[in-house]
Coordinates of C-alpha atoms in Angstrom, one line a residue:
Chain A
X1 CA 13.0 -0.7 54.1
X2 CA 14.9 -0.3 51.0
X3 CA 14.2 2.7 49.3
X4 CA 13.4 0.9 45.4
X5 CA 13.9 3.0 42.6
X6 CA 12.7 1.6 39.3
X7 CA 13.4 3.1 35.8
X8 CA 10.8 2.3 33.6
X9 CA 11.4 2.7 29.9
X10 CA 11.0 1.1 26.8
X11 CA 13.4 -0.5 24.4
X12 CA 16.5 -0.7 23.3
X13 CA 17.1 -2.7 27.2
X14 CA 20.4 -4.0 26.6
X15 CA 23.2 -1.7 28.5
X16 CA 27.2 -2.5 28.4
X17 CA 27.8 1.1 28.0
X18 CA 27.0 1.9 24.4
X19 CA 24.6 4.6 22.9
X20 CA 22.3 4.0 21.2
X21 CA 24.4 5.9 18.7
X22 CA 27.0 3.5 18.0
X23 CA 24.0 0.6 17.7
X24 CA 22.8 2.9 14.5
X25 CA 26.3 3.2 13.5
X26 CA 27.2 -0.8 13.7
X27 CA 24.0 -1.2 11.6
X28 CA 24.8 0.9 9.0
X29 CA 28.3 -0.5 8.6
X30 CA 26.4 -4.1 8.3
X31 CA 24.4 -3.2 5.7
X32 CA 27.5 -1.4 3.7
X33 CA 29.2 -4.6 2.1
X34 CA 25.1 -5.5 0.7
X35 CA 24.6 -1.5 -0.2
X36 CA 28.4 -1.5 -2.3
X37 CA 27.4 -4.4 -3.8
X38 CA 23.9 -3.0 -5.3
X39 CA 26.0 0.3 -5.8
X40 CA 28.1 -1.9 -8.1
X41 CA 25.3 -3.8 -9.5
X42 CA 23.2 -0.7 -10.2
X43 CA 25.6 1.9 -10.8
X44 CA 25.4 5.3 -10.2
X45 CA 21.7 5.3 -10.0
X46 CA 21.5 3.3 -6.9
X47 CA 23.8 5.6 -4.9
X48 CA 22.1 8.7 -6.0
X49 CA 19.2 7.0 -4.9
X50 CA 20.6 6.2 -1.5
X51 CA 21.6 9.7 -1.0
X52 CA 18.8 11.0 -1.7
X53 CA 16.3 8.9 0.7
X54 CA 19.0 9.6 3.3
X55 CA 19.4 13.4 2.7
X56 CA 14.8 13.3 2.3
X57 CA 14.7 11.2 5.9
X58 CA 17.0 13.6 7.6
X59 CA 16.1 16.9 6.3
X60 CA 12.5 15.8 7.5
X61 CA 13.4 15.0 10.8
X62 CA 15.2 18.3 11.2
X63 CA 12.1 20.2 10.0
X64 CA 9.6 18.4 12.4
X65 CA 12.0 18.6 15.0
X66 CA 12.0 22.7 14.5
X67 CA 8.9 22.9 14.0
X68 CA 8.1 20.9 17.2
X69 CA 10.4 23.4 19.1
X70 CA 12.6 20.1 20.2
X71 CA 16.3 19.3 20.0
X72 CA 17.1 17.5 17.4
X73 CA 17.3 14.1 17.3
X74 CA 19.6 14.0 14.1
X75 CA 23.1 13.1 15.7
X76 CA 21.7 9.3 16.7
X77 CA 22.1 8.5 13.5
X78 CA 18.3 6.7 13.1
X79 CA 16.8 9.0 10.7
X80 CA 19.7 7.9 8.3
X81 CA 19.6 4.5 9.1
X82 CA 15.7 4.9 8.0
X83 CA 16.9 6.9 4.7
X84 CA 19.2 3.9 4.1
X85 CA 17.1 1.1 4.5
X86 CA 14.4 2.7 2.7
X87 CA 16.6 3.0 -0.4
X88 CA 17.8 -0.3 -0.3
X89 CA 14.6 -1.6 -0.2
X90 CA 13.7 0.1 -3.6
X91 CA 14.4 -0.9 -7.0
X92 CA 17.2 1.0 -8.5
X93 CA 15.0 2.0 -11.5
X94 CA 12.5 4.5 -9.5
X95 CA 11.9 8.1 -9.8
X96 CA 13.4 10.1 -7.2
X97 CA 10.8 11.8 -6.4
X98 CA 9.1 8.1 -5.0
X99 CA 12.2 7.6 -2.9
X100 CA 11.7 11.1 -1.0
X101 CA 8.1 10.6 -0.4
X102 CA 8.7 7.3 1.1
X103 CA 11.4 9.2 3.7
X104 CA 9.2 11.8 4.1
X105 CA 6.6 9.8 5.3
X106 CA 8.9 7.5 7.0
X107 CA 9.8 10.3 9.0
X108 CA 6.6 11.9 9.2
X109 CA 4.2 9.0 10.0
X110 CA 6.0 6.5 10.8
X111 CA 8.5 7.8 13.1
X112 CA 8.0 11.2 14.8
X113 CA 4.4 10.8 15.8
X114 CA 5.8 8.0 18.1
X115 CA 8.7 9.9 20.0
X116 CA 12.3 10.7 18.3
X117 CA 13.3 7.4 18.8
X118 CA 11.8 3.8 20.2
X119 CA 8.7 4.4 20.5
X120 CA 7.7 3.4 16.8
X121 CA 5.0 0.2 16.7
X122 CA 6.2 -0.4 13.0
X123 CA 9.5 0.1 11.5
X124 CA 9.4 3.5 10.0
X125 CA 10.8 3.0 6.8
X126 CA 8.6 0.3 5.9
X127 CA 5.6 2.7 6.6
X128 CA 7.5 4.6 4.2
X129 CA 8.0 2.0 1.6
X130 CA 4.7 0.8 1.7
X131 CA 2.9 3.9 1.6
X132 CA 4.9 4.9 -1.5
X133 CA 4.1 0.9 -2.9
X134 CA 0.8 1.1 -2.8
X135 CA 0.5 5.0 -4.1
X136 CA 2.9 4.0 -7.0
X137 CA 2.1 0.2 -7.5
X138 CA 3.8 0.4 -11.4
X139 CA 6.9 2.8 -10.4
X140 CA 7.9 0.7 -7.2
X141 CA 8.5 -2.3 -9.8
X142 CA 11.0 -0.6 -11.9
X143 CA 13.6 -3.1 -12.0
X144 CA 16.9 -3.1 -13.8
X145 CA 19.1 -5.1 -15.2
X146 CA 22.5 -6.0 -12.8
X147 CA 25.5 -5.2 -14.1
X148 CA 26.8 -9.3 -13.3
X149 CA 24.0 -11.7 -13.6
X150 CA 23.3 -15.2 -15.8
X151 CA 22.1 -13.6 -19.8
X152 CA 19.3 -15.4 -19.7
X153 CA 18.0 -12.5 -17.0
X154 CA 16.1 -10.9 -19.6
X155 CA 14.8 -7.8 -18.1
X156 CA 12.4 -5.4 -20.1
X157 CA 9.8 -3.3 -19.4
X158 CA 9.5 -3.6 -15.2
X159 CA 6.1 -5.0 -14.2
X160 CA 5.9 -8.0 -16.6
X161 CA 9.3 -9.3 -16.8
X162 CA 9.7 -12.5 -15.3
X163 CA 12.8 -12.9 -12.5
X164 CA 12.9 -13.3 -8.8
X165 CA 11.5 -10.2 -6.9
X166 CA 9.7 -9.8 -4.0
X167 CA 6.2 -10.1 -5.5
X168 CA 3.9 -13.1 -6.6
X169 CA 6.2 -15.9 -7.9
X170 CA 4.2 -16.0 -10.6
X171 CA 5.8 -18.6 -12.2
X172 CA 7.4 -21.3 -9.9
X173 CA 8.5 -22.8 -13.5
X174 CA 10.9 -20.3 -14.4
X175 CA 12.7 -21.1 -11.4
X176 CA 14.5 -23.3 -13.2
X177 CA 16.7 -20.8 -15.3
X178 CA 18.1 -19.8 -11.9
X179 CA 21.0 -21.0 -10.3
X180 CA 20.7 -21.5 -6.2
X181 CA 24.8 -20.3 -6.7
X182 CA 23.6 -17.1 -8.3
X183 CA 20.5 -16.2 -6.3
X184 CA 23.0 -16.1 -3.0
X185 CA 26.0 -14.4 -4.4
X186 CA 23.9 -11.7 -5.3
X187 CA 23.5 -12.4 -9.4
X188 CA 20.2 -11.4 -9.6
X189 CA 17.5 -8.8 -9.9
X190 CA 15.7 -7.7 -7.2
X191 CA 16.2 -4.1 -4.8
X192 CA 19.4 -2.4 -4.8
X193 CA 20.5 -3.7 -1.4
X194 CA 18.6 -6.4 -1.0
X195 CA 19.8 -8.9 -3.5
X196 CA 23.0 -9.9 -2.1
X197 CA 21.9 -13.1 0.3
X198 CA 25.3 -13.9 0.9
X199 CA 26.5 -10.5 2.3
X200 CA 23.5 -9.8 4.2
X201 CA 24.2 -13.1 5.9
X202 CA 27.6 -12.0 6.8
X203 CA 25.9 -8.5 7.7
X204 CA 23.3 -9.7 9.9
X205 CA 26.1 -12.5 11.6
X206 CA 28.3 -9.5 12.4
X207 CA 24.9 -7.8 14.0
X208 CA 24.7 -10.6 15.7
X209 CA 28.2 -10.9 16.8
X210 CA 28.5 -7.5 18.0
X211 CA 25.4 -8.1 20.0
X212 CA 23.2 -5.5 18.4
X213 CA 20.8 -8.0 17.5
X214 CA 19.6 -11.1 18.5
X215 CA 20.0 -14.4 17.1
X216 CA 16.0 -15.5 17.5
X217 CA 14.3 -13.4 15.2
X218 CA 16.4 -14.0 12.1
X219 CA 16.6 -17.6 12.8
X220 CA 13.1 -18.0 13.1
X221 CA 12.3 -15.9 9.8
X222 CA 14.1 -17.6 7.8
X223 CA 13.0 -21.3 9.7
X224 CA 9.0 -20.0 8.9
X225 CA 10.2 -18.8 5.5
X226 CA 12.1 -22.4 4.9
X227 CA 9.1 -24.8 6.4
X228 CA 6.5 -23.1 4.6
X229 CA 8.0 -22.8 1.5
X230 CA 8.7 -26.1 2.2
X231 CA 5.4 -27.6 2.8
X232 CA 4.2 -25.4 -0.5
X233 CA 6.4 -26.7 -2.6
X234 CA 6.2 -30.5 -1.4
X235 CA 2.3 -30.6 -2.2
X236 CA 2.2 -28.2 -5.2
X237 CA 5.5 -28.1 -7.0
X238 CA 3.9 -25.9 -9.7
X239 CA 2.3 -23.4 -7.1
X240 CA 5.1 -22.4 -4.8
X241 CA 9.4 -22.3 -5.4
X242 CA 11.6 -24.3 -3.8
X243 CA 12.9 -23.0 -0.1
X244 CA 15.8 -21.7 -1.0
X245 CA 14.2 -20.1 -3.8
X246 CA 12.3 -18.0 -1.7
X247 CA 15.2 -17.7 0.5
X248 CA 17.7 -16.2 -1.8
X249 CA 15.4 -13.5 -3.5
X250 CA 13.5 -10.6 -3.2
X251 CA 14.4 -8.9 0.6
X252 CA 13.7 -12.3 2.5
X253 CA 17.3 -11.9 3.9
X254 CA 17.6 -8.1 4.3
X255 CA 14.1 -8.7 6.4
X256 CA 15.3 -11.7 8.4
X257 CA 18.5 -9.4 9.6
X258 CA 17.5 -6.2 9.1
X259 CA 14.1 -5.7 9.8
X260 CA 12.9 -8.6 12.5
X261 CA 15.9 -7.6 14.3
X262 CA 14.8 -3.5 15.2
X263 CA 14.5 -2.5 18.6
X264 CA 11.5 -0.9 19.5
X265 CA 8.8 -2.8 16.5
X266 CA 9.7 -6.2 17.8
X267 CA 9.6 -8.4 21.1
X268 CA 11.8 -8.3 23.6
X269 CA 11.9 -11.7 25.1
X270 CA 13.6 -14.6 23.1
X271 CA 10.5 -16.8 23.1
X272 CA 8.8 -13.4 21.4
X273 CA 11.1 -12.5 19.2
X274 CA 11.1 -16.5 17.8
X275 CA 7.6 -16.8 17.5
X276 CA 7.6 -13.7 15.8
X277 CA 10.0 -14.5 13.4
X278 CA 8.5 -18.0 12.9
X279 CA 5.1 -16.7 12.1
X280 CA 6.3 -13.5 10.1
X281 CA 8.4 -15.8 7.7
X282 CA 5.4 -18.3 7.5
X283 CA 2.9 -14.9 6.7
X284 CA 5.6 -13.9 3.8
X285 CA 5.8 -17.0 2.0
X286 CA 1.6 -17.4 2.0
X287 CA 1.5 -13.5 0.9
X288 CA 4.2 -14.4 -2.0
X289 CA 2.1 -17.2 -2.7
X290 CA -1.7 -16.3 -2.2
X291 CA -0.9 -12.9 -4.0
X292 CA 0.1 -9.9 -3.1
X293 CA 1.2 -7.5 -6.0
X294 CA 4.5 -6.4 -4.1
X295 CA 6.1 -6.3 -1.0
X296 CA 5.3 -9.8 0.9
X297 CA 7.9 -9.9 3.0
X298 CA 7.6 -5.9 4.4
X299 CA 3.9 -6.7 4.4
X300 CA 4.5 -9.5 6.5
X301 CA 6.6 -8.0 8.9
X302 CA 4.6 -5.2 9.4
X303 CA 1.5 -7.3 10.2
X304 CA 3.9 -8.8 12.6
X305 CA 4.9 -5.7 14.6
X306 CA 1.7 -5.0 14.9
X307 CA 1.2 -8.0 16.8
X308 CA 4.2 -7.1 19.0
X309 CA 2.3 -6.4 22.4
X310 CA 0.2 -9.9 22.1
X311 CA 4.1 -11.4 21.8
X312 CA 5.5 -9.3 24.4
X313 CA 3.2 -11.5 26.7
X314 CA 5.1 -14.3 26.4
X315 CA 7.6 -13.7 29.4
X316 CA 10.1 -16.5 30.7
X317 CA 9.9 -17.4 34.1
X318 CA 11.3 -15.3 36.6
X319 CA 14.4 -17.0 38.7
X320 CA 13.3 -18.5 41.4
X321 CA 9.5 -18.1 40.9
X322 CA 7.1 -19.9 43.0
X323 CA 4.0 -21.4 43.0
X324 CA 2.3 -18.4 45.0
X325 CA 3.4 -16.2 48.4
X326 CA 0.1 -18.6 50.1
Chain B
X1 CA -24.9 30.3 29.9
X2 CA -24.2 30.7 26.6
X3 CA -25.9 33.0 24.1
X4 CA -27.6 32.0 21.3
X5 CA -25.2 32.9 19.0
X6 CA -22.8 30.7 20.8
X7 CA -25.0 27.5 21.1
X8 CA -24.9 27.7 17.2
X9 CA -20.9 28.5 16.6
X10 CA -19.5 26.7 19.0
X11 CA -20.2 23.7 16.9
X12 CA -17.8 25.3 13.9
X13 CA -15.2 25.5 15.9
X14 CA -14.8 24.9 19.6
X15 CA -16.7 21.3 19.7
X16 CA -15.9 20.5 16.0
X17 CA -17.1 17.0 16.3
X18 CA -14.5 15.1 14.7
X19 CA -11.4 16.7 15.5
X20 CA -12.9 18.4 19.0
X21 CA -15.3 16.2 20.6
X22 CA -13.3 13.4 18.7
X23 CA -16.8 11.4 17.9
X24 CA -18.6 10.4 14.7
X25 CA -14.7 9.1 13.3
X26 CA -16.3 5.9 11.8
X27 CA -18.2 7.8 9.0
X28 CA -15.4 10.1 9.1
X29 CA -12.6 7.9 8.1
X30 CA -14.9 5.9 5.6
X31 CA -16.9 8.3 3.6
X32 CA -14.5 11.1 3.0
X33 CA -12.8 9.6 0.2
X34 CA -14.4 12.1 -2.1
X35 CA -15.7 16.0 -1.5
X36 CA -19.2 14.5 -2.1
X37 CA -19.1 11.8 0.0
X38 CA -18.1 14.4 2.7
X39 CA -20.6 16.7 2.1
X40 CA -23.5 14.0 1.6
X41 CA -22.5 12.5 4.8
X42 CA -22.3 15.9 6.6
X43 CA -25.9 17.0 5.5
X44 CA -27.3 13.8 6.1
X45 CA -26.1 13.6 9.4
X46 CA -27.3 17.0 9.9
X47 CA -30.6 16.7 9.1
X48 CA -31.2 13.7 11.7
X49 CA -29.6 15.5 14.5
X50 CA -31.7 18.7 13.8
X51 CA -34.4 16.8 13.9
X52 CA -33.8 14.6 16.4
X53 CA -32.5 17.3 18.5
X54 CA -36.2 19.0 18.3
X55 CA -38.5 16.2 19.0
X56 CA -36.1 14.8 21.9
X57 CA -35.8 18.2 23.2
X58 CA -39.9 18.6 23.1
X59 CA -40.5 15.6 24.6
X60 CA -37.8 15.8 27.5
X61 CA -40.3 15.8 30.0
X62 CA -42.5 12.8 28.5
X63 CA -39.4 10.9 28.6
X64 CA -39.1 8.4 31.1
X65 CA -35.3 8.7 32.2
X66 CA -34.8 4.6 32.2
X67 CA -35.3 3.8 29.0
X68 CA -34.4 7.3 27.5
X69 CA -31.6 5.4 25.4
X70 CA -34.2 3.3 23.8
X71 CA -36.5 6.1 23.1
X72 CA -33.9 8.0 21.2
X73 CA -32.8 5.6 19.1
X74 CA -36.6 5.2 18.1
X75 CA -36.3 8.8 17.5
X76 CA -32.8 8.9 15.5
X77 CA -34.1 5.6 13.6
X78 CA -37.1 7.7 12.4
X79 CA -35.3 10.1 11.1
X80 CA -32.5 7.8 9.7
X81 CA -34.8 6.1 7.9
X82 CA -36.7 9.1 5.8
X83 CA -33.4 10.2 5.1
X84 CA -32.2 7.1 3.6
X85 CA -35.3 6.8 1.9
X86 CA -35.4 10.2 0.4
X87 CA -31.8 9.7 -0.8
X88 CA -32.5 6.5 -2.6
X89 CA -35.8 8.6 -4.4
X90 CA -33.7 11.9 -5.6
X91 CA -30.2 11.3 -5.0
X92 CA -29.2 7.6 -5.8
X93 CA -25.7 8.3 -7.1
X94 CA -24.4 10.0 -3.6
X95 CA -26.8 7.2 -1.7
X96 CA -24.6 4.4 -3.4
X97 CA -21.4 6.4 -2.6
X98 CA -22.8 6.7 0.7
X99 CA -23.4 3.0 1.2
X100 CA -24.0 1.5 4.4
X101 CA -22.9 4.6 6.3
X102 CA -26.5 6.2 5.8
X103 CA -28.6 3.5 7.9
X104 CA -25.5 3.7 10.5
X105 CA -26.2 7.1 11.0
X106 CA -28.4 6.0 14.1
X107 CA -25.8 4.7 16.0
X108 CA -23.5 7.7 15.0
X109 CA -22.2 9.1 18.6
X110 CA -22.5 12.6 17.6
X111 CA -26.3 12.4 17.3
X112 CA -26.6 9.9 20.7
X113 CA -24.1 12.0 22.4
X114 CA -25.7 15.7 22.0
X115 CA -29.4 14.4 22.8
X116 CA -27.6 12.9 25.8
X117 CA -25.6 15.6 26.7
X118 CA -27.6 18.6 25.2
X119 CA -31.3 18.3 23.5
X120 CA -32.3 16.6 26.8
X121 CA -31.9 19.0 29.0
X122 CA -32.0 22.3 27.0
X123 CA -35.1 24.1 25.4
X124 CA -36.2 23.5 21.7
X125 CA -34.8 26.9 20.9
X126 CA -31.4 25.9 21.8
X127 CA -31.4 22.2 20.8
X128 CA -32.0 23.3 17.6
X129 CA -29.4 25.9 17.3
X130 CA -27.2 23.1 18.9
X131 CA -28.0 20.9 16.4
X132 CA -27.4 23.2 13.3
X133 CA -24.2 24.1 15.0
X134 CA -22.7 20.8 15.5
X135 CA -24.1 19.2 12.6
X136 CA -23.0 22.3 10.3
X137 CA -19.7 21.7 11.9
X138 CA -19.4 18.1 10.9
X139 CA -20.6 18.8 7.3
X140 CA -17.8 21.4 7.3
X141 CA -14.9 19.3 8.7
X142 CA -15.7 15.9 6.5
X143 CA -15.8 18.0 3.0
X144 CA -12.9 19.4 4.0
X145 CA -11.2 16.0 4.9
X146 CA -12.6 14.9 1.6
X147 CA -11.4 17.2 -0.6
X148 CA -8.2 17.2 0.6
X149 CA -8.1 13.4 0.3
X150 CA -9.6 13.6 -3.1
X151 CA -7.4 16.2 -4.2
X152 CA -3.9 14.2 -3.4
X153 CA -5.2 10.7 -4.2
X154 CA -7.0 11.4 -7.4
X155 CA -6.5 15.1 -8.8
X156 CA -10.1 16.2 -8.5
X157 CA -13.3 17.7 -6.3
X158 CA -16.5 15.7 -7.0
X159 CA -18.8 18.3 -6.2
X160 CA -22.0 16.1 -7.1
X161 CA -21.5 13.4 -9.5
X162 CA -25.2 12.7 -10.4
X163 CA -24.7 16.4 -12.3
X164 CA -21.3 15.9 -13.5
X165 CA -20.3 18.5 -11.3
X166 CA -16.6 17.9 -10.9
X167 CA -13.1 20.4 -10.8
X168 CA -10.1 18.2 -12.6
X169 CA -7.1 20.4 -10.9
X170 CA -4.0 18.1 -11.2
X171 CA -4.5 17.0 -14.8
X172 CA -3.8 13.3 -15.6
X173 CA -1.6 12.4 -18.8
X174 CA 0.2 9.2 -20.0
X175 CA 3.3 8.8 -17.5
X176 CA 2.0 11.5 -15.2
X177 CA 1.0 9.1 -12.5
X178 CA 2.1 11.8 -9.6
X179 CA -1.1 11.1 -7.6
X180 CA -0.6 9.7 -4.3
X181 CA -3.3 7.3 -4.0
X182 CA -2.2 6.0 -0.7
X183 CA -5.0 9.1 0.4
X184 CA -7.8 7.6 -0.7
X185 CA -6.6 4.5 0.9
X186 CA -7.9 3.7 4.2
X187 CA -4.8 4.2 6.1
X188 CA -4.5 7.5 4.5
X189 CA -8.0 9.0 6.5
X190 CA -6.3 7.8 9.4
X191 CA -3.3 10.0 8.6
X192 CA -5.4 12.8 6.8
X193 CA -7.2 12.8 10.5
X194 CA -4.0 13.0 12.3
X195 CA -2.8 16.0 10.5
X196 CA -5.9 17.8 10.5
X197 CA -6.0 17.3 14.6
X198 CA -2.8 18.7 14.7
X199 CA -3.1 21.7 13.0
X200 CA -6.3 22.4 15.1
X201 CA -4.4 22.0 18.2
X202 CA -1.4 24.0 16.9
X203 CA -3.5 26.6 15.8
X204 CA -6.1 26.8 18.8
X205 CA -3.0 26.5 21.4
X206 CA -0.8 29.6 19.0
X207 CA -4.3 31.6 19.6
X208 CA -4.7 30.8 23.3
X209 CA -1.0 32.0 23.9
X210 CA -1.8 35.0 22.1
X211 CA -4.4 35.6 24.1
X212 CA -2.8 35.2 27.4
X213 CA 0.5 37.5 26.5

């Protein structure tokens, strides 16, 4: 008899001989071209911004590690990946103090309850970003004006201006006085790394490329996103923007790539993660439209992950599977 | 065998019901949104399982074991529903707070669970301290809960609002919007909860090492 020996463990699966480290690390350098270009969009704000939610995520998970008498977990890299994407995922006008709340809890709920690393149901900086969203429902819209975008932007006050964000599209008329050209080059208002369709494309591609992510998520976010936004605006033109409206703004792409695509919140088998993505981007667009005050997209995936055991289910067949053993 | 003494405190701290014997957690996440809420909940719940712990305790013997389930909950209901009554009649501000949560007190699994476990098999004596124990112990752990929800999410302690009785401590001006509303939120009992469990179990395992060193 051969003497088995399984391993049983749970995601990240895929082993060619890289850490987990250098994953993090070929992340973060696919978010960098979308990050510079909020840097330069925002100015110095944004990357104060960005250091701070990094330098908040990680001196939390130093703490709790401490205090928890573990090693820490720091030198992965994931607790600044969390900082990062947090920060992106903000407007560049906030308060600081939002953006280290949102690490903190992050961190603190959304990450090291669950294990140091992979064992989190729900990507840990959305738990941040929404827990600081709906604490601070006025401060998380504080938008500001990019430094390259068409004039007729007009940006004033934060909560009632009316431009592409990922909120309510209050007024599928506007849509109009923006440019599909502009939207993806990144010529619009929206968070600091999120408003860049075009690099976050190339970002998400190279991901891909490099086999840190998988092609079936993304692809299937932004086919639900596309169809329903589709189907919306095809019976009510008035009521829902075009597809590539919804596409290019707000953090549709930075959730396709970024988001759908984490290791231990999403499925593991290609059917799964497609479904997922199908359903997630479907679940933004109705939020966008039916009305949620902020966030669609994070809301939506969030709902998703929690969903992530029911698509776990869905397992291909086995090689060489049978019938039954009679 | 415990002594008296014991039957009553063990309730405060040992079989705290919603961090120890982890029960009761659907009034506990939904009420403690304000100090009063807490408290009103607490007492309320009290008062049934004081009561309930007497007369099941009484009649023990009477109490034909198969359908003991159903004559508790005849019991509990009783007591339920002169509660809710009575709060409608004197306090009707903390009984709309309160909502729904006051008829679901009879199927509240602390008040099943210790005439189960307890009132049924101890003395009236006992039950009773049992019941003021656990019940005191409840009251305790959902004010506490509630204030500190309160306190983040909206800057003050309503200590009864049908007599205006409440603390402002974080003071509220134009632009000062510091308060982190995502406590009184439902997700935030959940993590309210979560802390509070933790700190019992760091604190009670810290003590136990002490003890054994």
């Amino acid at each position: 008899m051969i003497n088995q020996r399984f391993v049983v463990s749970i995601s990240p699966h895929i082993k060619n001989g890289r850490t987990v480290r250098r994953m993090i690390v070929t992340t973060i350098a696919a978010l960098a071209p979308a990050a510079l270009w909020g840097f330069y969009q925002f100015g110095l704000d944004a990357v104060a911004l960005v250091a701070v939610g990094i330098t908040a995520a990680c001196g939390t998970e130093a703490l709790i590690s401490r205090l928890a008498g573990k090693s820490s977990s720091l030198s992965d890299g994931h607790a600044v990946l969390t900082g990062l994407v947090l920060a992106l995922l903000v407007p560049a006008g906030v308060p600081f103090w939002l953006v280290i709340v949102g690490a903190v809890m992050a961190i603190l709920v959304g990450k090291m309850p669950f294990g140091p690393l992979g064992g989190a149901p729900i990507y840990p900086a959305l738990v941040g970003l929404l827990i600081v969203a709906t604490s601070w429902p006025n401060e998380i819209k504080s938008y500001v004006q990019p430094t390259t975008a068409p004039t007729e932007l007009k940006v004033e006050g934060a909560a009632d201006a009316e431009f592409p964000r990922d909120a309510v599209f209050i007024d599928p008329s506007d849509e109009a006085e923006y440019k599909t050209a502009d939207l993806f080059m990144g010529k619009q208002v929206g968070p600091i790394g999120a408003i860049s369709p075009l690099l976050l494309l190339l970002g998400g591609l190279f991901l891909i490329l490099r086999r840190v992510a998988r092609w079936q998520a993304p692809f299937g976010f932004l086919v639900g996103m596309g169809v329903a936004a589709g189907i919306g605006h095809a019976l009510d033109p008035g009521g829902c923007a075009s597809a590539s409206f919804h596409l290019f703004t707000g953090s549709a792409m930075f959730g396709a790539f970024f988001l759908c695509t984490d290791w231990s919140s999403t499925p593991v088998t290609p059917w799964g993660m497609f479904l997922f993505g199908l359903i997630g981007g479907g679940l933004a667009v109705l939020l966008r439209i039916a009305g949620l005050p902020y966030g669609a997209v994070p809301w939506a995936i969030v709902i998703m992950s929690l969903a992530t055991p029911i698509f776990d289910r869905i397992t291909p067949t086995p090689f060489g599977k049978v019938a039954s053993h009679a | 065998m415990k002594t008296l003494t014991q039957e009553f405190t063990k309730g405060l701290w040992e079989q705290i019901p919603p961090f120890r014997l982890v029960l009761g957690l659907c009034p506990t996440l939904a009420v403690t949104k304000s100090l009063e809420g807490g408290w009103g909940m607490g007492l309320a719940t009290t008062f049934v399982l004081v009561c309930s712990n007497l007369f099941i305790s009484a009649l023990r013997n009477v109490i034909p074991p198969k359908v003991r389930i159903a004559t508790f909950i005849v019991i509990i209901a009783t007591f339920v529903v002169i509660t809710e009554l009575v709060m409608k009649a004197y306090t009707p501000m903390l009984s709309e707070t309160l909502g729904v949560f006051i008829p679901l007190i009879v199927v509240n699994c602390i008040i099943l669970g210790r005439a189960e476990a307890f009132a049924s098999k101890n003395g009236i004596g006992r039950s009773l301290l049992d019941g003021f124990g656990i019940g005191f112990g409840f009251t305790l752990a959902l004010a506490v809960l509630g204030a500190l929800r309160e306190l983040l999410g909206t800057g003050k302690l309503t200590m009864f609002a049908q007599a205006n009785l409440d603390l402002t401590i974080i003071p509220l001006g134009e632009g000062r919007e510091f308060l982190f509303k995502f406590m009184v939120d439902p997700p935030g009992a959940f993590v309210c909860l979560g802390a509070m469990l933790l700190l019992m179990n760091l604190i009670s395992e810290r003590s136990a090492r002490s003890k054994a060193a």
